Amino acid sequence: MPDQAYFYEFIPIKYDISAEERKEILTRFPPPALPDSEEYFGLQHEVQGNHVQTRVLLNDFQVQLTKTNKQFLKIRFSNNAGMIQAKMWDNQGEVDKYQPLLEKYAVFDIEGIVDEFRGHKSVTINQLTPCDEAINPFSLLAYTRQNMDDLTVELFTYLRELQPPFMDISFAAMDRFWDQFRIRPAAKGYHHNYLGGLLKHTVGLMRFARYILKLESDPFKAVMKLINVVEKAYKKELWTQFQTNEPIQQQFVWKDTIDHLYHMLQGMMGYKEATPNYDTILTSILFHDIGKLLEYDHAGKTFDTFTFLFPTADISETENRKQAGITMDALGARVGHIPYGVLMLARIIETERISLSLTEIHEMSHCILCHHGLPEWGSCIRSPQSIEGYIIHIVDFLDSRYENTEMIK
């Protein structure tokens, strides 16, 4: 394949794959059939005061109060172009009129006016009409514009590099979950919050990890070089904003990240005598966010993962769920994707009767549990307790933020 690069063109993307092997991968693990590209209303392209008339998918809504204690509806919609923030004032009893409709329906035709406040655009809705036509809400979800064939081939090429039993665990998981893994988002708001986001994010972490462990001779020097790239990127962000001579409106991607990265590097240096286990890290990366199959809900999600984890449970309560835009799963959010990741790893090992040591199981489980780095960020561990744990957090931290700099997501 032609040489490519990632992370500000710093990380080479290199792997060997023949045409026959590529075909074999795509046959066994077909990429998702994402919605056809169509022209949809994109809020970012609208000017304040423009009249809006479009079809959207409901994500969620809240009844909130103004400063004068008047009710209004705060609503998040989506379409293939992304999220649409909206509100509806309670001028003539709109809250009581429309709240039952928002609870019942998923697809709406809206009419309203574009507003802008402190650089953030939204729609003030004047008319909200439920769509009774037979429409697949899945066609109104945002999705990645990157080449899904290439992401799929890259993922499985990396998994093929693993040694047994790690390769066995990884392929057993993908054989079971691929239909859902390939389409799912990695978040509902902050990063990779679109169909295909989980796949793209997982491949992104693997690119970072392969750079640290395979393309550089020293993992500590590799992390230092990555931090240097971040420092340059943050300086560029600041300088670009300075040159605009306008009030700061944008959120800087790399603000408040440098000190944290150095702190994590210092923690990693406490294990300078250890040799990072590549197979442990790559397998842990595959499972680090796989729990999001259960943590999030949206149109097109199935509940096979719940059945796999809890085979004796009655899941009839999921049959009549209203599925719409990307939101938290009512049940999944009570556990969270991090514990689910460990549960799924253990269940795969048990179901497939894969033999490996108790230490290896705990090393991967630890990487999953600590990948958020800090308890206040959702980590189940106070701080990583292995060099593999530090590496998986660092690469997750970098990829989740770098995502917000990419022009084509």
CSV table of C-alpha atoms in Angstrom, one decimal:
chain,number,residue,atom,x,y,z
A,1,MET,CA,0.0,0.0,0.0
A,2,PRO,CA,1.2,3.6,-0.5
A,3,ASP,CA,2.8,5.3,2.4
A,4,GLN,CA,0.4,7.4,4.5
A,5,ALA,CA,0.8,9.4,7.7
A,6,TYR,CA,-1.2,10.3,10.8
A,7,PHE,CA,-1.0,12.8,13.6
A,8,TYR,CA,0.0,15.9,11.7
A,9,GLU,CA,1.8,13.7,9.1
A,10,PHE,CA,4.2,12.5,11.9
A,11,ILE,CA,3.3,8.9,12.3
A,12,PRO,CA,3.9,6.7,9.2
A,13,ILE,CA,1.1,4.3,8.4
A,14,LYS,CA,2.9,1.3,7.0
A,15,TYR,CA,1.8,-2.3,6.8
A,16,ASP,CA,2.1,-5.0,4.2
A,17,ILE,CA,-1.0,-6.5,2.6
A,18,SER,CA,-1.5,-8.3,-0.7
A,19,ALA,CA,-4.5,-7.8,-2.9
A,20,GLU,CA,-5.6,-11.4,-2.1
A,21,GLU,CA,-5.3,-10.8,1.7
A,22,ARG,CA,-7.2,-7.5,1.4
A,23,LYS,CA,-10.0,-9.3,-0.5
A,24,GLU,CA,-10.1,-12.1,2.1
A,25,ILE,CA,-10.4,-9.6,5.0
A,26,LEU,CA,-13.2,-7.6,3.3
A,27,THR,CA,-15.1,-10.8,2.5
A,28,ARG,CA,-14.9,-12.1,6.1
A,29,PHE,CA,-15.4,-8.7,7.7
A,30,PRO,CA,-17.4,-6.5,5.2
A,31,PRO,CA,-17.4,-2.8,5.9
A,32,PRO,CA,-20.8,-1.2,6.9
A,33,ALA,CA,-23.3,0.0,4.3
A,34,LEU,CA,-23.4,3.6,5.5
A,35,PRO,CA,-26.1,6.0,4.3
A,36,ASP,CA,-25.7,7.3,0.7
A,37,SER,CA,-24.1,10.8,0.6
A,38,GLU,CA,-26.9,13.3,0.1
A,39,GLU,CA,-27.2,17.1,0.6
A,40,TYR,CA,-28.5,17.8,4.1
A,41,PHE,CA,-29.0,21.0,6.0
A,42,GLY,CA,-25.7,21.9,7.7
A,43,LEU,CA,-26.1,24.4,10.5
A,44,GLN,CA,-22.4,25.5,10.3
A,45,HIS,CA,-23.0,26.8,6.8
A,46,GLU,CA,-26.1,28.9,7.7
A,47,VAL,CA,-26.2,32.6,8.5
A,48,GLN,CA,-28.0,34.1,11.5
A,49,GLY,CA,-31.5,34.9,10.6
A,50,ASN,CA,-31.9,32.3,7.8
A,51,HIS,CA,-35.1,30.4,7.7
A,52,VAL,CA,-34.7,26.6,8.1
A,53,GLN,CA,-37.0,23.9,6.9
A,54,THR,CA,-35.5,20.3,7.1
A,55,ARG,CA,-36.0,16.8,8.3
A,56,VAL,CA,-34.0,15.7,11.3
A,57,LEU,CA,-33.5,12.9,13.8
A,58,LEU,CA,-34.1,13.5,17.5
A,59,ASN,CA,-31.2,12.9,19.8
A,60,ASP,CA,-32.5,14.1,23.1
A,61,PHE,CA,-34.4,17.0,24.8
A,62,GLN,CA,-34.8,18.7,28.1
A,63,VAL,CA,-37.3,21.1,29.6
A,64,GLN,CA,-35.3,24.0,31.1
A,65,LEU,CA,-36.0,27.4,32.6
A,66,THR,CA,-35.0,30.8,31.5
A,67,LYS,CA,-33.6,33.4,33.9
A,68,THR,CA,-37.2,34.6,34.3
A,69,ASN,CA,-38.4,31.1,35.2
A,70,LYS,CA,-40.2,30.5,31.9
A,71,GLN,CA,-40.1,27.0,30.5
A,72,PHE,CA,-38.5,26.2,27.1
A,73,LEU,CA,-37.4,23.1,25.3
A,74,LYS,CA,-33.7,22.5,24.7
A,75,ILE,CA,-33.4,19.9,21.9
A,76,ARG,CA,-30.5,18.1,20.1
A,77,PHE,CA,-31.2,16.9,16.6
A,78,SER,CA,-28.9,15.2,14.1
A,79,ASN,CA,-28.6,14.5,10.4
A,80,ASN,CA,-25.9,13.2,8.1
A,81,ALA,CA,-24.1,16.6,8.5
A,82,GLY,CA,-23.8,16.3,12.3
A,83,MET,CA,-25.5,17.7,15.4
A,84,ILE,CA,-28.1,20.5,15.3
A,85,GLN,CA,-28.7,22.4,18.6
A,86,ALA,CA,-32.2,23.8,18.9
A,87,LYS,CA,-34.7,25.4,21.3
A,88,MET,CA,-38.4,26.1,21.4
A,89,TRP,CA,-39.9,28.9,23.5
A,90,ASP,CA,-43.0,28.3,25.5
A,91,ASN,CA,-44.9,31.2,24.1
A,92,GLN,CA,-48.3,29.5,23.6
A,93,GLY,CA,-48.0,26.3,25.6
A,94,GLU,CA,-45.5,24.7,23.2
A,95,VAL,CA,-43.7,22.8,26.0
A,96,ASP,CA,-46.9,20.9,27.0
A,97,LYS,CA,-47.9,20.4,23.4
A,98,TYR,CA,-44.7,19.1,22.0
A,99,GLN,CA,-43.1,17.2,25.0
A,100,PRO,CA,-45.4,14.1,24.4
A,101,LEU,CA,-44.5,14.1,20.7
A,102,LEU,CA,-40.8,14.3,21.5
A,103,GLU,CA,-41.2,11.3,23.8
A,104,LYS,CA,-43.0,9.3,21.2
A,105,TYR,CA,-41.4,10.0,17.8
A,106,ALA,CA,-37.8,9.9,16.5
A,107,VAL,CA,-38.0,11.8,13.1
A,108,PHE,CA,-39.3,15.3,12.7
A,109,ASP,CA,-39.8,18.0,10.1
A,110,ILE,CA,-38.7,21.3,11.6
A,111,GLU,CA,-39.1,25.0,10.6
A,112,GLY,CA,-37.3,27.8,12.4
A,113,ILE,CA,-34.7,30.5,12.4
A,114,VAL,CA,-30.9,30.3,12.7
A,115,ASP,CA,-29.5,32.0,15.8
A,116,GLU,CA,-25.9,32.7,16.8
A,117,PHE,CA,-24.6,33.4,20.3
A,118,ARG,CA,-20.9,33.7,21.1
A,119,GLY,CA,-20.0,31.9,18.0
A,120,HIS,CA,-22.3,29.0,18.6
A,121,LYS,CA,-25.2,28.4,16.1
A,122,SER,CA,-28.6,26.9,16.9
A,123,VAL,CA,-32.1,26.9,15.6
A,124,THR,CA,-35.1,28.5,17.3
A,125,ILE,CA,-38.0,26.2,16.2
A,126,ASN,CA,-41.4,27.6,15.2
A,127,GLN,CA,-42.9,24.4,13.9
A,128,LEU,CA,-42.2,20.8,14.9
A,129,THR,CA,-44.0,18.1,13.0
A,130,PRO,CA,-43.5,14.3,13.6
A,131,CYS,CA,-42.8,12.3,10.5
A,132,ASP,CA,-45.3,9.5,10.0
A,133,GLU,CA,-43.7,8.2,6.8
A,134,ALA,CA,-41.8,4.9,6.9
A,135,ILE,CA,-38.4,6.4,7.3
A,136,ASN,CA,-35.3,4.6,8.5
A,137,PRO,CA,-33.9,6.9,11.2
A,138,PHE,CA,-30.4,5.3,10.5
A,139,SER,CA,-30.3,7.4,7.3
A,140,LEU,CA,-30.2,10.6,9.4
A,141,LEU,CA,-27.2,9.8,11.5
A,142,ALA,CA,-23.8,11.4,11.0
A,143,TYR,CA,-21.1,9.0,9.8
A,144,THR,CA,-17.4,9.0,9.0
A,145,ARG,CA,-16.4,10.2,5.6
A,146,GLN,CA,-13.1,8.3,5.7
A,147,ASN,CA,-12.7,5.1,3.6
A,148,MET,CA,-14.2,2.3,5.6
A,149,ASP,CA,-12.7,-0.4,3.4
A,150,ASP,CA,-9.2,0.9,4.2
A,151,LEU,CA,-10.0,1.3,8.0
A,152,THR,CA,-11.3,-2.3,8.0
A,153,VAL,CA,-8.2,-3.7,6.3
A,154,GLU,CA,-5.9,-1.8,8.5
A,155,LEU,CA,-7.5,-3.0,11.7
A,156,PHE,CA,-7.4,-6.7,10.7
A,157,THR,CA,-3.9,-6.4,9.3
A,158,TYR,CA,-2.7,-5.2,12.7
A,159,LEU,CA,-4.7,-8.0,14.5
A,160,ARG,CA,-3.0,-10.6,12.2
A,161,GLU,CA,0.3,-9.5,13.6
A,162,LEU,CA,-0.6,-10.7,17.0
A,163,GLN,CA,0.6,-13.9,18.5
A,164,PRO,CA,-1.7,-16.6,19.9
A,165,PRO,CA,-3.7,-16.5,22.2
A,166,PHE,CA,-4.0,-12.7,21.7
A,167,MET,CA,-4.9,-13.1,18.0
A,168,ASP,CA,-7.4,-15.8,18.9
A,169,ILE,CA,-9.1,-13.5,21.4
A,170,SER,CA,-9.2,-10.5,19.0
A,171,PHE,CA,-10.6,-12.5,16.1
A,172,ALA,CA,-13.2,-14.3,18.3
A,173,ALA,CA,-14.5,-10.9,19.4
A,174,MET,CA,-14.7,-9.5,15.9
A,175,ASP,CA,-16.3,-12.6,14.5
A,176,ARG,CA,-19.0,-12.1,17.2
A,177,PHE,CA,-19.4,-8.3,17.3
A,178,TRP,CA,-18.2,-7.0,13.9
A,179,ASP,CA,-21.6,-6.2,12.5
A,180,GLN,CA,-22.1,-3.7,15.4
A,181,PHE,CA,-18.5,-2.8,16.0
A,182,ARG,CA,-18.1,-1.5,12.4
A,183,ILE,CA,-20.9,1.0,12.6
A,184,ARG,CA,-20.9,2.2,16.2
A,185,PRO,CA,-19.9,5.7,17.5
A,186,ALA,CA,-17.2,6.2,20.1
A,187,ALA,CA,-19.1,9.0,21.9
A,188,LYS,CA,-22.2,11.1,21.6
A,189,GLY,CA,-20.5,14.5,21.8
A,190,TYR,CA,-16.8,14.9,22.4
A,191,HIS,CA,-14.9,12.8,19.8
A,192,HIS,CA,-15.7,10.2,17.1
A,193,ASN,CA,-19.4,10.9,17.7
A,194,TYR,CA,-20.6,9.4,14.4
A,195,LEU,CA,-21.2,6.1,12.8
A,196,GLY,CA,-17.9,4.3,12.2
A,197,GLY,CA,-16.3,6.4,15.0
A,198,LEU,CA,-15.5,3.4,17.2
A,199,LEU,CA,-13.6,1.7,14.3
A,200,LYS,CA,-11.7,4.8,13.4
A,201,HIS,CA,-10.8,5.5,17.0
A,202,THR,CA,-9.6,2.0,17.6
A,203,VAL,CA,-7.4,2.1,14.5
A,204,GLY,CA,-6.1,5.5,15.6
A,205,LEU,CA,-4.9,4.1,18.9
A,206,MET,CA,-3.2,1.2,17.2
A,207,ARG,CA,-1.4,3.6,14.9
A,208,PHE,CA,0.0,5.4,17.9
A,209,ALA,CA,0.9,2.2,19.7
A,210,ARG,CA,2.7,0.7,16.7
A,211,TYR,CA,4.7,3.9,16.3
A,212,ILE,CA,5.7,3.8,20.0
A,213,LEU,CA,6.6,0.1,20.0
A,214,LYS,CA,7.5,-0.9,16.5
A,215,LEU,CA,8.6,2.2,14.6
A,216,GLU,CA,10.8,3.7,17.3
A,217,SER,CA,13.6,1.9,19.2
A,218,ASP,CA,12.7,3.4,22.6
A,219,PRO,CA,9.1,3.9,23.8
A,220,PHE,CA,10.1,6.7,26.1
A,221,LYS,CA,11.8,8.7,23.3
A,222,ALA,CA,8.8,7.9,21.1
A,223,VAL,CA,6.4,9.4,23.7
A,224,MET,CA,8.7,12.5,24.1
A,225,LYS,CA,8.5,13.0,20.3
A,226,LEU,CA,4.7,12.8,20.4
A,227,ILE,CA,4.6,15.4,23.2
A,228,ASN,CA,6.8,17.6,21.1
A,229,VAL,CA,4.3,17.4,18.2
A,230,VAL,CA,1.5,18.4,20.6
A,231,GLU,CA,3.6,21.4,21.8
A,232,LYS,CA,4.1,22.6,18.3
A,233,ALA,CA,0.4,22.1,17.5
A,234,TYR,CA,-0.7,24.1,20.5
A,235,LYS,CA,1.7,26.9,19.7
A,236,LYS,CA,0.2,27.0,16.2
A,237,GLU,CA,-3.3,27.1,17.7
A,238,LEU,CA,-2.4,30.1,19.9
A,239,TRP,CA,-0.6,32.0,17.1
A,240,THR,CA,-3.4,31.5,14.6
A,241,GLN,CA,-5.9,32.8,17.1
A,242,PHE,CA,-3.6,35.8,18.0
A,243,GLN,CA,-3.3,36.8,14.3
A,244,THR,CA,-7.1,37.0,13.9
A,245,ASN,CA,-7.5,40.0,16.1
A,246,GLU,CA,-10.9,38.7,17.2
A,247,PRO,CA,-12.2,37.6,20.6
A,248,ILE,CA,-11.3,34.0,21.5
A,249,GLN,CA,-14.2,31.8,20.5
A,250,GLN,CA,-12.7,28.5,19.5
A,251,GLN,CA,-11.9,25.7,22.0
A,252,PHE,CA,-8.2,24.9,21.8
A,253,VAL,CA,-7.7,21.2,21.2
A,254,TRP,CA,-4.4,21.0,23.1
A,255,LYS,CA,-5.1,23.4,25.9
A,256,ASP,CA,-4.1,22.0,29.3
A,257,THR,CA,-2.7,18.8,27.8
A,258,ILE,CA,1.1,19.3,28.0
A,259,ASP,CA,1.5,19.0,31.7
A,260,HIS,CA,-0.7,16.0,31.8
A,261,LEU,CA,1.3,14.2,29.1
A,262,TYR,CA,4.5,14.9,30.9
A,263,HIS,CA,3.0,13.7,34.2
A,264,MET,CA,2.0,10.4,32.5
A,265,LEU,CA,5.4,10.1,30.9
A,266,GLN,CA,7.0,10.5,34.3
A,267,GLY,CA,4.7,7.8,35.7
A,268,MET,CA,5.6,5.6,32.7
A,269,MET,CA,9.3,6.1,33.5
A,270,GLY,CA,8.8,4.3,36.8
A,271,TYR,CA,8.7,1.1,34.7
A,272,LYS,CA,11.8,1.8,32.6
A,273,GLU,CA,13.1,-1.7,33.3
A,274,ALA,CA,10.0,-3.3,31.8
A,275,THR,CA,9.6,-4.3,28.2
A,276,PRO,CA,6.1,-3.3,26.9
A,277,ASN,CA,4.1,-6.3,25.7
A,278,TYR,CA,2.9,-5.3,22.2
A,279,ASP,CA,0.2,-8.1,22.0
A,280,THR,CA,-1.2,-7.1,25.4
A,281,ILE,CA,-1.5,-3.5,24.3
A,282,LEU,CA,-3.0,-4.1,20.9
A,283,THR,CA,-5.6,-6.5,22.3
A,284,SER,CA,-6.4,-4.1,25.1
A,285,ILE,CA,-6.9,-1.4,22.6
A,286,LEU,CA,-9.4,-3.5,20.7
A,287,PHE,CA,-11.4,-4.0,23.9
A,288,HIS,CA,-10.8,-0.6,25.5
A,289,ASP,CA,-14.0,1.0,24.1
A,290,ILE,CA,-15.8,-2.1,23.0
A,291,GLY,CA,-18.1,-1.6,25.9
A,292,LYS,CA,-19.6,1.3,24.1
A,293,LEU,CA,-21.6,-1.3,22.1
A,294,LEU,CA,-23.7,-1.4,25.3
A,295,GLU,CA,-23.1,2.1,26.7
A,296,TYR,CA,-24.7,4.0,23.8
A,297,ASP,CA,-27.9,3.7,22.0
A,298,HIS,CA,-29.0,4.9,18.5
A,299,ALA,CA,-31.0,3.8,15.5
A,300,GLY,CA,-29.5,0.7,14.1
A,301,LYS,CA,-28.2,-0.7,17.4
A,302,THR,CA,-29.0,-4.3,18.2
A,303,PHE,CA,-28.9,-5.9,21.7
A,304,ASP,CA,-26.9,-9.0,20.9
A,305,THR,CA,-24.1,-7.8,23.1
A,306,PHE,CA,-26.4,-7.7,26.2
A,307,THR,CA,-27.5,-11.3,25.3
A,308,PHE,CA,-23.9,-12.4,25.0
A,309,LEU,CA,-22.9,-11.0,28.4
A,310,PHE,CA,-26.1,-12.0,30.2
A,311,PRO,CA,-27.4,-15.1,28.4
A,312,THR,CA,-30.1,-15.9,31.0
A,313,ALA,CA,-31.5,-12.4,31.2
A,314,ASP,CA,-34.9,-11.5,29.9
A,315,ILE,CA,-34.3,-8.7,27.4
A,316,SER,CA,-37.9,-8.3,26.2
A,317,GLU,CA,-37.8,-4.7,27.6
A,318,THR,CA,-35.6,-3.7,24.7
A,319,GLU,CA,-38.1,-4.8,22.1
A,320,ASN,CA,-40.2,-1.6,22.0
A,321,ARG,CA,-37.5,1.0,22.6
A,322,LYS,CA,-37.6,4.2,20.6
A,323,GLN,CA,-34.2,4.5,18.9
A,324,ALA,CA,-33.2,7.8,17.4
A,325,GLY,CA,-29.9,9.8,17.5
A,326,ILE,CA,-26.8,8.9,19.5
A,327,THR,CA,-27.5,8.9,23.2
A,328,MET,CA,-26.6,7.1,26.4
A,329,ASP,CA,-28.3,3.7,26.8
A,330,ALA,CA,-30.5,3.7,29.8
A,331,LEU,CA,-29.1,0.5,31.1
A,332,GLY,CA,-25.5,0.7,29.7
A,333,ALA,CA,-24.8,4.0,31.3
A,334,ARG,CA,-25.3,2.5,34.7
A,335,VAL,CA,-22.3,0.3,34.2
A,336,GLY,CA,-20.2,2.2,31.7
A,337,HIS,CA,-18.0,1.1,28.8
A,338,ILE,CA,-14.9,0.5,30.9
A,339,PRO,CA,-16.2,-2.3,33.2
A,340,TYR,CA,-18.2,-3.7,30.2
A,341,GLY,CA,-14.9,-4.0,28.3
A,342,VAL,CA,-13.4,-6.2,31.0
A,343,LEU,CA,-16.6,-8.3,31.2
A,344,MET,CA,-16.6,-8.8,27.4
A,345,LEU,CA,-12.9,-9.8,27.4
A,346,ALA,CA,-13.5,-12.3,30.2
A,347,ARG,CA,-16.6,-13.7,28.4
A,348,ILE,CA,-14.8,-14.1,25.1
A,349,ILE,CA,-12.0,-16.0,26.8
A,350,GLU,CA,-14.5,-18.2,28.7
A,351,THR,CA,-16.8,-18.8,25.7
A,352,GLU,CA,-14.0,-19.6,23.3
A,353,ARG,CA,-12.1,-21.6,25.9
A,354,ILE,CA,-8.9,-19.7,25.1
A,355,SER,CA,-6.0,-20.7,27.4
A,356,LEU,CA,-3.7,-18.0,28.8
A,357,SER,CA,-2.2,-17.2,32.1
A,358,LEU,CA,-4.0,-15.4,34.9
A,359,THR,CA,-1.4,-12.7,34.8
A,360,GLU,CA,-2.0,-12.1,31.1
A,361,ILE,CA,-5.8,-11.7,31.7
A,362,HIS,CA,-5.1,-9.2,34.5
A,363,GLU,CA,-2.6,-7.3,32.4
A,364,MET,CA,-5.2,-6.7,29.7
A,365,SER,CA,-8.0,-6.0,32.2
A,366,HIS,CA,-5.8,-3.5,33.9
A,367,CYS,CA,-5.1,-1.7,30.6
A,368,ILE,CA,-8.9,-1.4,29.9
A,369,LEU,CA,-9.7,-0.3,33.4
A,370,CYS,CA,-7.0,2.5,33.5
A,371,HIS,CA,-7.2,3.8,29.9
A,372,HIS,CA,-8.9,7.0,31.0
A,373,GLY,CA,-5.8,7.8,33.1
A,374,LEU,CA,-7.4,9.5,36.1
A,375,PRO,CA,-10.3,8.7,38.4
A,376,GLU,CA,-11.9,12.1,37.7
A,377,TRP,CA,-11.9,11.2,34.0
A,378,GLY,CA,-13.6,7.9,34.6
A,379,SER,CA,-10.6,5.6,35.2
A,380,CYS,CA,-11.4,2.7,37.4
A,381,ILE,CA,-7.8,2.7,38.7
A,382,ARG,CA,-6.2,5.6,40.6
A,383,SER,CA,-3.3,5.5,38.2
A,384,PRO,CA,-1.8,3.0,35.7
A,385,GLN,CA,0.3,0.3,37.4
A,386,SER,CA,2.2,-1.0,34.4
A,387,ILE,CA,4.0,0.4,31.4
A,388,GLU,CA,1.3,-1.0,29.2
A,389,GLY,CA,-1.3,0.8,31.2
A,390,TYR,CA,0.5,4.1,30.8
A,391,ILE,CA,0.9,3.6,27.0
A,392,ILE,CA,-2.8,2.8,26.4
A,393,HIS,CA,-3.8,5.9,28.3
A,394,ILE,CA,-1.4,8.1,26.5
A,395,VAL,CA,-2.5,6.9,23.0
A,396,ASP,CA,-6.2,7.2,23.9
A,397,PHE,CA,-5.6,10.7,25.2
A,398,LEU,CA,-3.8,11.7,22.1
A,399,ASP,CA,-6.2,10.2,19.6
A,400,SER,CA,-9.4,11.5,21.2
A,401,ARG,CA,-8.0,15.0,21.0
A,402,TYR,CA,-6.3,14.8,17.6
A,403,GLU,CA,-9.7,13.7,16.2
A,404,ASN,CA,-11.0,17.3,16.8
A,405,THR,CA,-8.3,18.7,14.5
A,406,GLU,CA,-9.0,16.5,11.4
A,407,MET,CA,-10.7,18.1,8.5
A,408,ILE,CA,-12.2,14.9,7.2
A,409,LYS,CA,-13.5,12.7,10.0
